[in-house]
Protein backbone atom coordinates (compact mmCIF):
# COMPACT_ATOMS: atom_id res chain seq x y z
CA MET A 1 64.69 -27.21 -3.23
CA HIS A 2 68.42 -25.60 -3.70
CA ASN A 3 67.29 -22.70 -1.40
CA ASN A 4 65.38 -24.88 1.55
CA GLU A 5 69.39 -27.15 1.62
CA TYR A 6 71.31 -23.65 1.10
CA TRP A 7 69.87 -21.41 4.60
CA HIS A 8 69.66 -25.36 6.18
CA LYS A 9 73.27 -25.87 5.81
CA VAL A 10 73.71 -21.58 7.47
CA THR A 11 71.25 -21.49 9.63
CA ARG A 12 73.85 -25.43 11.02
CA SER A 13 77.53 -23.53 10.76
CA PRO A 14 76.36 -19.56 10.46
CA LYS A 15 79.19 -18.21 10.71
CA ARG A 16 81.81 -20.11 8.79
CA TYR A 17 80.33 -18.64 6.33
CA LEU A 18 79.43 -15.25 7.55
CA ALA A 19 83.95 -15.83 7.61
CA LEU A 20 83.52 -17.14 3.49
CA TYR A 21 81.97 -14.60 2.03
CA TRP A 22 83.81 -11.50 4.47
CA GLY A 23 87.42 -13.26 2.85
CA LEU A 24 85.85 -12.89 -0.41
CA TRP A 25 84.67 -9.80 -0.03
CA LYS A 26 87.73 -8.60 1.63
CA SER A 27 89.18 -10.50 -2.11
CA PHE A 28 87.94 -8.51 -4.18
CA VAL A 29 88.69 -5.07 -2.43
CA PHE A 30 91.52 -5.32 -1.90
CA ILE A 31 92.53 -7.01 -5.51
CA LEU A 32 90.36 -4.02 -6.78
CA ALA A 33 93.05 -1.34 -5.48
CA LEU A 34 95.61 -2.43 -6.40
CA ALA A 35 94.18 -3.36 -10.29
CA SER A 36 93.74 0.10 -10.51
CA PRO A 37 95.95 2.02 -12.25
CA GLY A 38 98.33 4.64 -12.19
CA ILE A 39 98.88 6.85 -8.13
CA GLY A 40 94.92 7.50 -8.47
CA TYR A 41 93.87 10.51 -8.39
CA ASP A 42 96.18 11.73 -4.31
CA SER A 43 99.82 12.17 -4.71
CA SER A 44 100.40 13.03 -0.98
CA THR A 45 100.35 9.55 -0.67
CA ASP A 46 103.58 9.29 -2.93
CA VAL A 47 105.34 12.26 -1.45
CA LEU A 48 105.08 11.53 2.04
CA LEU A 49 106.35 7.98 1.04
CA ALA A 50 109.71 10.18 -0.77
CA ALA A 51 110.54 12.77 1.91
CA GLN A 52 110.63 9.02 4.31
CA SER A 53 112.46 7.18 2.15
CA THR A 54 116.64 6.55 3.27
CA PRO A 55 119.29 6.14 -0.19
CA GLU A 56 119.64 2.43 0.16
CA SER A 57 119.93 -0.93 -0.97
CA PRO A 58 117.34 -1.47 -4.15
CA ASN A 59 114.72 -3.84 -2.70
CA ARG A 60 112.36 -5.79 -4.80
CA ASP A 61 110.10 -7.42 -2.03
CA LEU A 62 109.68 -3.75 -0.32
CA ASP A 63 108.69 -2.05 -2.92
CA LEU A 64 105.94 -4.37 -4.13
CA PHE A 65 105.47 -4.47 0.08
CA ARG A 66 104.98 0.09 -1.18
CA TYR A 67 103.10 0.40 -3.79
CA GLY A 68 100.41 -2.10 -2.71
CA LEU A 69 100.75 -0.72 1.37
CA GLN A 70 100.17 3.38 -1.17
CA LYS A 71 96.76 1.84 -2.64
CA PHE A 72 95.16 2.31 1.10
CA VAL A 73 96.98 5.52 2.33
CA ARG A 74 94.79 8.07 0.83
CA TRP A 75 93.22 10.72 2.36
CA ASP A 76 92.38 11.04 6.48
CA ALA A 77 94.60 6.83 6.15
CA ILE A 78 98.12 9.80 5.80
CA TYR A 79 96.66 11.92 9.04
CA PHE A 80 96.20 8.34 11.51
CA THR A 81 100.03 6.87 10.03
CA LYS A 82 101.95 10.36 10.57
CA ILE A 83 100.31 11.18 13.38
CA ALA A 84 101.30 7.41 14.27
CA GLN A 85 104.75 8.33 13.57
CA ARG A 86 105.89 11.02 14.72
CA GLY A 87 102.94 12.23 17.75
CA TYR A 88 100.64 15.86 17.08
CA LEU A 89 102.64 18.15 15.58
CA PHE A 90 100.02 20.68 14.61
CA GLU A 91 97.24 22.01 16.09
CA GLN A 92 94.41 20.64 13.12
CA GLU A 93 95.81 16.75 13.75
CA TRP A 94 94.29 16.67 16.91
CA ALA A 95 90.92 16.54 14.79
CA PHE A 96 92.60 12.88 13.90
CA GLY A 97 91.47 10.21 17.05
CA TRP A 98 93.88 10.32 19.48
CA GLY A 99 93.08 6.62 20.54
CA PHE A 100 93.94 5.48 17.15
CA THR A 101 96.44 6.59 16.95
CA ARG A 102 98.13 5.38 19.47
CA LEU A 103 96.65 2.17 19.16
CA LEU A 104 98.73 2.39 15.26
CA HIS A 105 101.95 3.54 17.38
CA LEU A 106 102.22 0.84 19.50
CA GLY A 107 101.42 -1.85 16.44
CA ALA A 108 103.30 -0.27 14.53
CA ARG A 109 106.07 -1.03 16.62
CA VAL A 110 106.01 -5.25 15.84
CA PHE A 111 105.98 -3.96 12.76
CA SER A 112 108.79 -2.10 11.94
CA TYR A 113 110.64 -5.11 12.99
CA ILE A 114 109.35 -7.37 9.93
CA ILE A 115 109.53 -4.99 7.46
CA ASN A 116 113.51 -3.24 8.58
CA TYR A 117 112.32 0.05 10.02
CA ALA A 118 110.78 1.11 7.02
CA PRO A 119 109.31 4.65 7.39
CA VAL A 120 105.47 5.14 8.02
CA LEU A 121 105.12 1.56 6.50
CA GLY A 122 104.70 0.11 10.19
CA GLU A 123 101.59 2.55 10.65
CA ALA A 124 99.97 1.81 7.67
CA SER A 125 100.73 -2.00 7.61
CA PHE A 126 99.68 -3.00 11.46
CA GLY A 127 96.59 -0.27 10.24
CA ILE A 128 94.99 -2.70 7.56
CA LEU A 129 95.77 -5.84 9.49
CA LEU A 130 93.44 -4.10 12.34
CA ALA A 131 90.39 -2.95 10.37
CA HIS A 132 90.26 -6.52 8.70
CA VAL A 133 90.63 -8.29 11.80
CA SER A 134 88.55 -5.36 13.15
CA HIS A 135 85.85 -5.97 10.72
CA LEU A 136 85.02 -9.35 11.09
CA LEU A 137 84.79 -9.27 14.68
CA SER A 138 82.50 -7.56 14.47
CA VAL A 139 80.37 -9.33 11.85
CA LEU A 140 80.83 -11.66 13.70
CA LEU A 141 79.83 -9.90 16.69
CA LEU A 142 76.39 -7.79 15.11
CA TYR A 143 75.65 -11.83 14.42
CA ASP A 144 75.05 -12.46 17.43
CA MET A 145 73.36 -9.13 19.07
CA SER A 146 70.57 -9.83 16.11
CA ARG A 147 69.83 -13.44 17.21
CA SER A 148 69.63 -12.21 20.44
CA ILE A 149 67.00 -9.09 19.92
CA CYS A 150 64.84 -11.11 17.68
CA ASN A 151 63.54 -14.17 19.59
CA ARG A 152 60.39 -14.48 17.83
CA GLY A 153 59.52 -17.15 15.32
CA ALA A 154 61.76 -20.38 14.67
CA ASP A 155 65.50 -20.41 16.30
CA ASP A 156 66.62 -21.21 12.52
CA GLU A 157 63.98 -17.42 11.74
CA ARG A 158 66.36 -15.94 13.85
CA THR A 159 69.56 -17.00 12.23
CA LYS A 160 68.55 -16.72 8.82
CA PHE A 161 67.41 -12.31 9.81
CA ALA A 162 70.81 -12.39 12.10
CA PHE A 163 72.76 -13.91 8.69
CA VAL A 164 71.39 -11.62 6.46
CA ALA A 165 72.15 -8.23 8.89
CA ALA A 166 75.44 -9.23 9.72
CA LEU A 167 76.13 -10.22 6.06
CA LEU A 168 75.20 -6.16 5.00
CA HIS A 169 77.75 -5.17 7.34
CA VAL A 170 79.98 -8.02 5.18
CA VAL A 171 79.46 -5.48 2.05
CA SER A 172 79.11 -2.42 3.71
CA PRO A 173 79.26 0.35 2.06
CA ALA A 174 82.21 2.23 3.27
CA GLY A 175 83.81 -0.35 1.46
CA ILE A 176 87.47 0.06 1.24
CA PHE A 177 86.92 2.39 4.25
CA LEU A 178 86.60 -0.84 6.22
CA THR A 179 90.32 -2.32 4.91
CA ALA A 180 92.20 0.68 4.76
CA PRO A 181 94.12 2.29 7.78
CA TYR A 182 90.65 4.55 9.08
CA ALA A 183 89.15 3.90 12.00
CA GLU A 184 85.73 3.35 11.14
CA SER A 185 87.00 -0.33 11.30
CA PRO A 186 87.83 -0.49 15.11
CA PHE A 187 85.50 1.79 16.35
CA ALA A 188 82.16 -0.19 14.96
CA LEU A 189 84.00 -2.80 16.99
CA LEU A 190 84.53 -0.57 19.87
CA ASN A 191 80.79 0.63 19.39
CA PHE A 192 79.35 -3.21 18.85
CA LEU A 193 80.72 -4.11 22.30
CA GLY A 194 79.39 -1.08 23.87
CA CYS A 195 76.10 -2.70 22.84
CA TYR A 196 77.00 -6.27 23.26
CA PHE A 197 76.97 -5.31 26.66
CA TYR A 198 74.45 -3.02 26.71
CA LEU A 199 71.88 -5.57 26.34
CA LYS A 200 73.26 -7.66 28.82
CA VAL A 201 71.87 -5.33 30.49
CA TYR A 202 68.19 -6.64 30.24
CA ASP A 203 69.25 -10.60 29.94
CA ASP A 204 71.24 -9.77 33.50
CA ARG A 205 68.03 -7.89 34.60
CA ALA A 206 65.45 -10.58 33.58
CA THR A 207 67.40 -13.02 36.69
CA SER A 208 67.39 -10.12 39.24
CA ASN A 209 71.18 -10.92 38.87
CA SER A 210 71.75 -6.97 40.03
CA LEU A 211 75.48 -6.90 39.92
CA GLY A 212 75.97 -8.34 36.42
CA ARG A 213 73.85 -5.90 35.50
CA GLY A 214 76.21 -3.05 37.10
CA LEU A 215 79.32 -4.79 34.98
CA SER A 216 77.32 -4.95 31.99
CA ARG A 217 76.93 -1.03 32.48
CA LEU A 218 80.59 -0.82 33.03
CA ALA A 219 81.51 -2.58 29.96
CA SER A 220 79.43 -0.86 27.61
CA GLY A 221 80.57 2.16 29.11
CA LEU A 222 83.57 1.94 29.37
CA CYS A 223 83.92 0.07 25.36
CA PHE A 224 81.55 3.44 24.59
CA GLY A 225 84.47 5.51 26.02
CA ILE A 226 87.32 4.16 23.75
CA ALA A 227 84.70 4.51 20.71
CA THR A 228 85.10 8.26 21.15
CA THR A 229 88.59 8.31 20.98
CA PHE A 230 88.58 6.94 18.32
CA ARG A 231 86.00 8.25 16.09
CA GLY A 232 84.18 11.86 17.97
CA ASN A 233 80.51 10.13 17.04
CA GLY A 234 81.16 8.85 19.03
CA LEU A 235 80.13 10.70 22.72
CA LEU A 236 76.38 9.99 20.60
CA SER A 237 76.33 6.16 21.78
CA GLY A 238 76.29 8.39 25.77
CA CYS A 239 72.71 9.25 25.32
CA VAL A 240 71.54 5.74 26.17
CA PHE A 241 73.25 6.16 29.31
CA ALA A 242 71.44 9.62 30.02
CA TYR A 243 68.17 8.67 28.95
CA ASP A 244 68.58 5.12 31.78
CA VAL A 245 69.53 8.14 34.93
CA SER A 246 66.82 10.60 33.70
CA VAL A 247 64.57 7.07 33.78
CA ILE A 248 65.79 5.71 37.17
CA ALA A 249 65.79 9.34 38.00
CA TRP A 250 62.13 9.71 37.22
CA GLU A 251 61.40 5.63 39.03
CA MET A 252 63.26 7.10 42.97
CA LEU A 253 61.10 10.42 43.33
CA SER A 254 58.04 8.67 42.03
CA SER A 255 58.31 5.20 44.71
CA ARG A 256 60.75 7.64 46.47
CA LYS A 257 62.72 4.95 47.35
CA VAL A 258 65.32 5.95 47.13
CA LEU A 259 67.79 3.14 47.68
CA ASN A 260 65.80 0.35 45.84
CA TYR A 261 66.95 2.56 42.34
CA LEU A 262 70.61 3.41 43.71
CA HIS A 263 72.94 0.34 42.27
CA ASP A 264 71.21 1.15 38.95
CA PHE A 265 71.66 4.80 39.25
CA SER A 266 75.22 5.23 40.12
CA PHE A 267 76.33 2.89 37.87
CA THR A 268 74.49 4.76 35.15
CA VAL A 269 76.18 7.75 35.92
CA ALA A 270 79.66 5.90 36.35
CA ALA A 271 78.98 4.52 32.68
CA GLY A 272 78.23 7.67 30.87
CA GLY A 273 80.73 9.25 32.64
CA MET A 274 83.63 7.03 30.70
CA VAL A 275 81.99 8.18 27.50
CA ALA A 276 82.47 12.18 28.74
CA LEU A 277 86.39 10.89 29.16
CA GLY A 278 86.62 9.22 25.63
CA SER A 279 86.09 13.25 24.66
CA LEU A 280 87.25 15.16 27.42
CA VAL A 281 91.15 13.69 27.36
CA PRO A 282 91.93 14.64 24.58
CA GLN A 283 90.77 17.40 24.65
CA LEU A 284 92.36 18.47 27.61
CA LEU A 285 95.86 16.98 26.03
CA ALA A 286 95.60 18.98 23.23
CA PHE A 287 94.36 22.38 25.38
CA ASN A 288 97.75 21.48 27.39
CA GLU A 289 99.75 21.27 24.64
CA TYR A 290 98.64 24.61 22.21
CA CYS A 291 97.11 26.67 24.96
CA LEU A 292 98.51 26.30 28.79
CA LYS A 293 101.73 25.88 27.44
CA ILE A 294 101.58 29.10 24.68
CA ILE A 295 100.10 30.63 27.50
CA THR A 296 102.93 30.07 30.12
CA ARG A 297 105.78 30.95 27.16
CA LEU A 298 103.89 34.22 27.02
CA SER A 299 104.04 34.64 30.65
CA SER A 300 107.62 33.85 31.07
CA GLY A 301 109.04 35.28 27.61
CA TYR A 302 107.40 38.67 26.88
CA PRO A 303 107.96 42.19 28.47
CA VAL A 304 106.17 43.35 30.66
CA TRP A 305 104.82 46.23 28.92
CA TYR A 306 102.59 43.97 26.63
CA TRP A 307 100.68 42.51 29.95
CA TRP A 308 100.69 46.09 30.85
CA LEU A 309 99.18 46.54 27.19
CA ALA A 310 96.82 43.73 27.67
CA SER A 311 95.14 45.42 30.80
CA LEU A 312 94.79 48.80 29.71
CA ILE A 313 93.05 47.01 26.40
CA LEU A 314 90.95 44.81 28.28
CA GLU A 315 90.01 47.91 31.12
CA ASP A 316 88.92 50.60 28.27
CA GLY A 317 91.64 52.55 30.42
CA GLU A 318 93.25 56.18 29.23
CA VAL A 319 96.30 57.05 29.27
CA ARG A 320 98.24 60.82 29.40
CA VAL A 321 100.97 60.63 26.25
CA LEU A 322 102.60 64.79 26.05
CA GLY A 323 99.59 66.66 28.20
CA LYS A 324 96.81 64.78 25.58
CA TYR A 325 93.98 61.56 26.58
CA TRP A 326 95.23 59.21 24.67
CA SER A 327 92.63 55.38 25.17
CA PRO A 328 95.00 52.81 23.43
CA PRO A 329 91.36 50.21 22.66
CA LYS A 330 89.80 53.53 21.05
CA MET A 331 93.11 53.42 18.95
CA MET A 332 94.35 49.81 18.17
CA VAL A 333 90.70 48.95 17.35
CA GLN A 334 90.40 51.96 14.74
CA TRP A 335 93.81 51.02 13.11
CA MET A 336 92.63 47.42 13.35
CA ILE A 337 89.06 48.98 10.84
CA VAL A 338 92.47 50.89 8.29
CA TYR A 339 94.02 47.38 7.56
CA ALA A 340 90.94 45.32 7.15
CA LEU A 341 89.58 48.47 5.01
CA ILE A 342 93.34 48.36 2.78
CA GLN A 343 93.15 44.62 2.43
CA GLY A 344 89.11 44.27 1.86
CA GLY A 345 90.48 46.96 -0.77
CA LEU A 346 93.37 45.62 -2.03
CA PHE A 347 91.89 42.11 -2.18
CA ALA A 348 88.61 43.73 -4.46
CA SER A 349 91.63 45.04 -6.72
CA PHE A 350 92.67 41.11 -7.46
CA LEU A 351 96.02 42.65 -5.65
CA PRO A 352 97.86 40.92 -3.07
CA PRO A 353 97.33 41.78 0.37
CA ALA A 354 99.41 43.90 2.10
């Protein structure tokens, strides 16, 4: 009896109940993190904040705010907030989503005014807000998608199915990762949004709306592409467009009516290209930063004989010195092997390498 009354209330306003449960769960996670004793097992946050602190007059409110934020800035969040503050500096930092760090950088400008330009805290506070808002929106979006997919049974049964699916995403095992300044929460929102537009393709197909179908594909590819700049595994979302391209291409070859399928084929290829660009653009930026600039410096600043020696190594040439022919490539390889043997012997003897 009470169970039926509860589901009756839920089916009348499911999104309101989802928002309520989301708020309760976030409050629980927030309180649990703040109540955890000490600085935690990862002290990198304290080192980061200590290095960024400035000798100013004590501010108790700012100290409490800093204490609360340091509970959420752990592990990868340290990289995200630091990169958002000063940009990419070290090569390994490009492993952390370029799109997410740029978004943190832009959002932190607003928060910097609120918290008096406190270093790193602007990026951290905006990242936490972004994670909360993205998680809530992804929960509501998952409800709509689940209800759209479940097109069988009574209307109340569809609502129950969608509600339970969205509620499971509220209490996701990711836990605090969907609360801290990590890329997981906005990535989930963008990926769900891409799936939502992809489902619209089939709705437009049912109504024979070719333009709406094409725009839905492009919107889906755009969301998947932006999500890929947040996390590299978003590239897997492009598999749906690769499959669609193969199916449409087979239909084109089978029916020999190219013009009938050219519209869907072109929009699908464009959507898949957007997903690929989400992975390609950050890599090109990193390549320009750490490869092209290094090549430019080498070509402009090193003596010519460096390049002459390099050409000999590549061409396996020989040089006549004091009436005897020497092979620089072979000599260099021999000395490299000798050096490696010495290093290996020292390491095996527990001595510091030379």
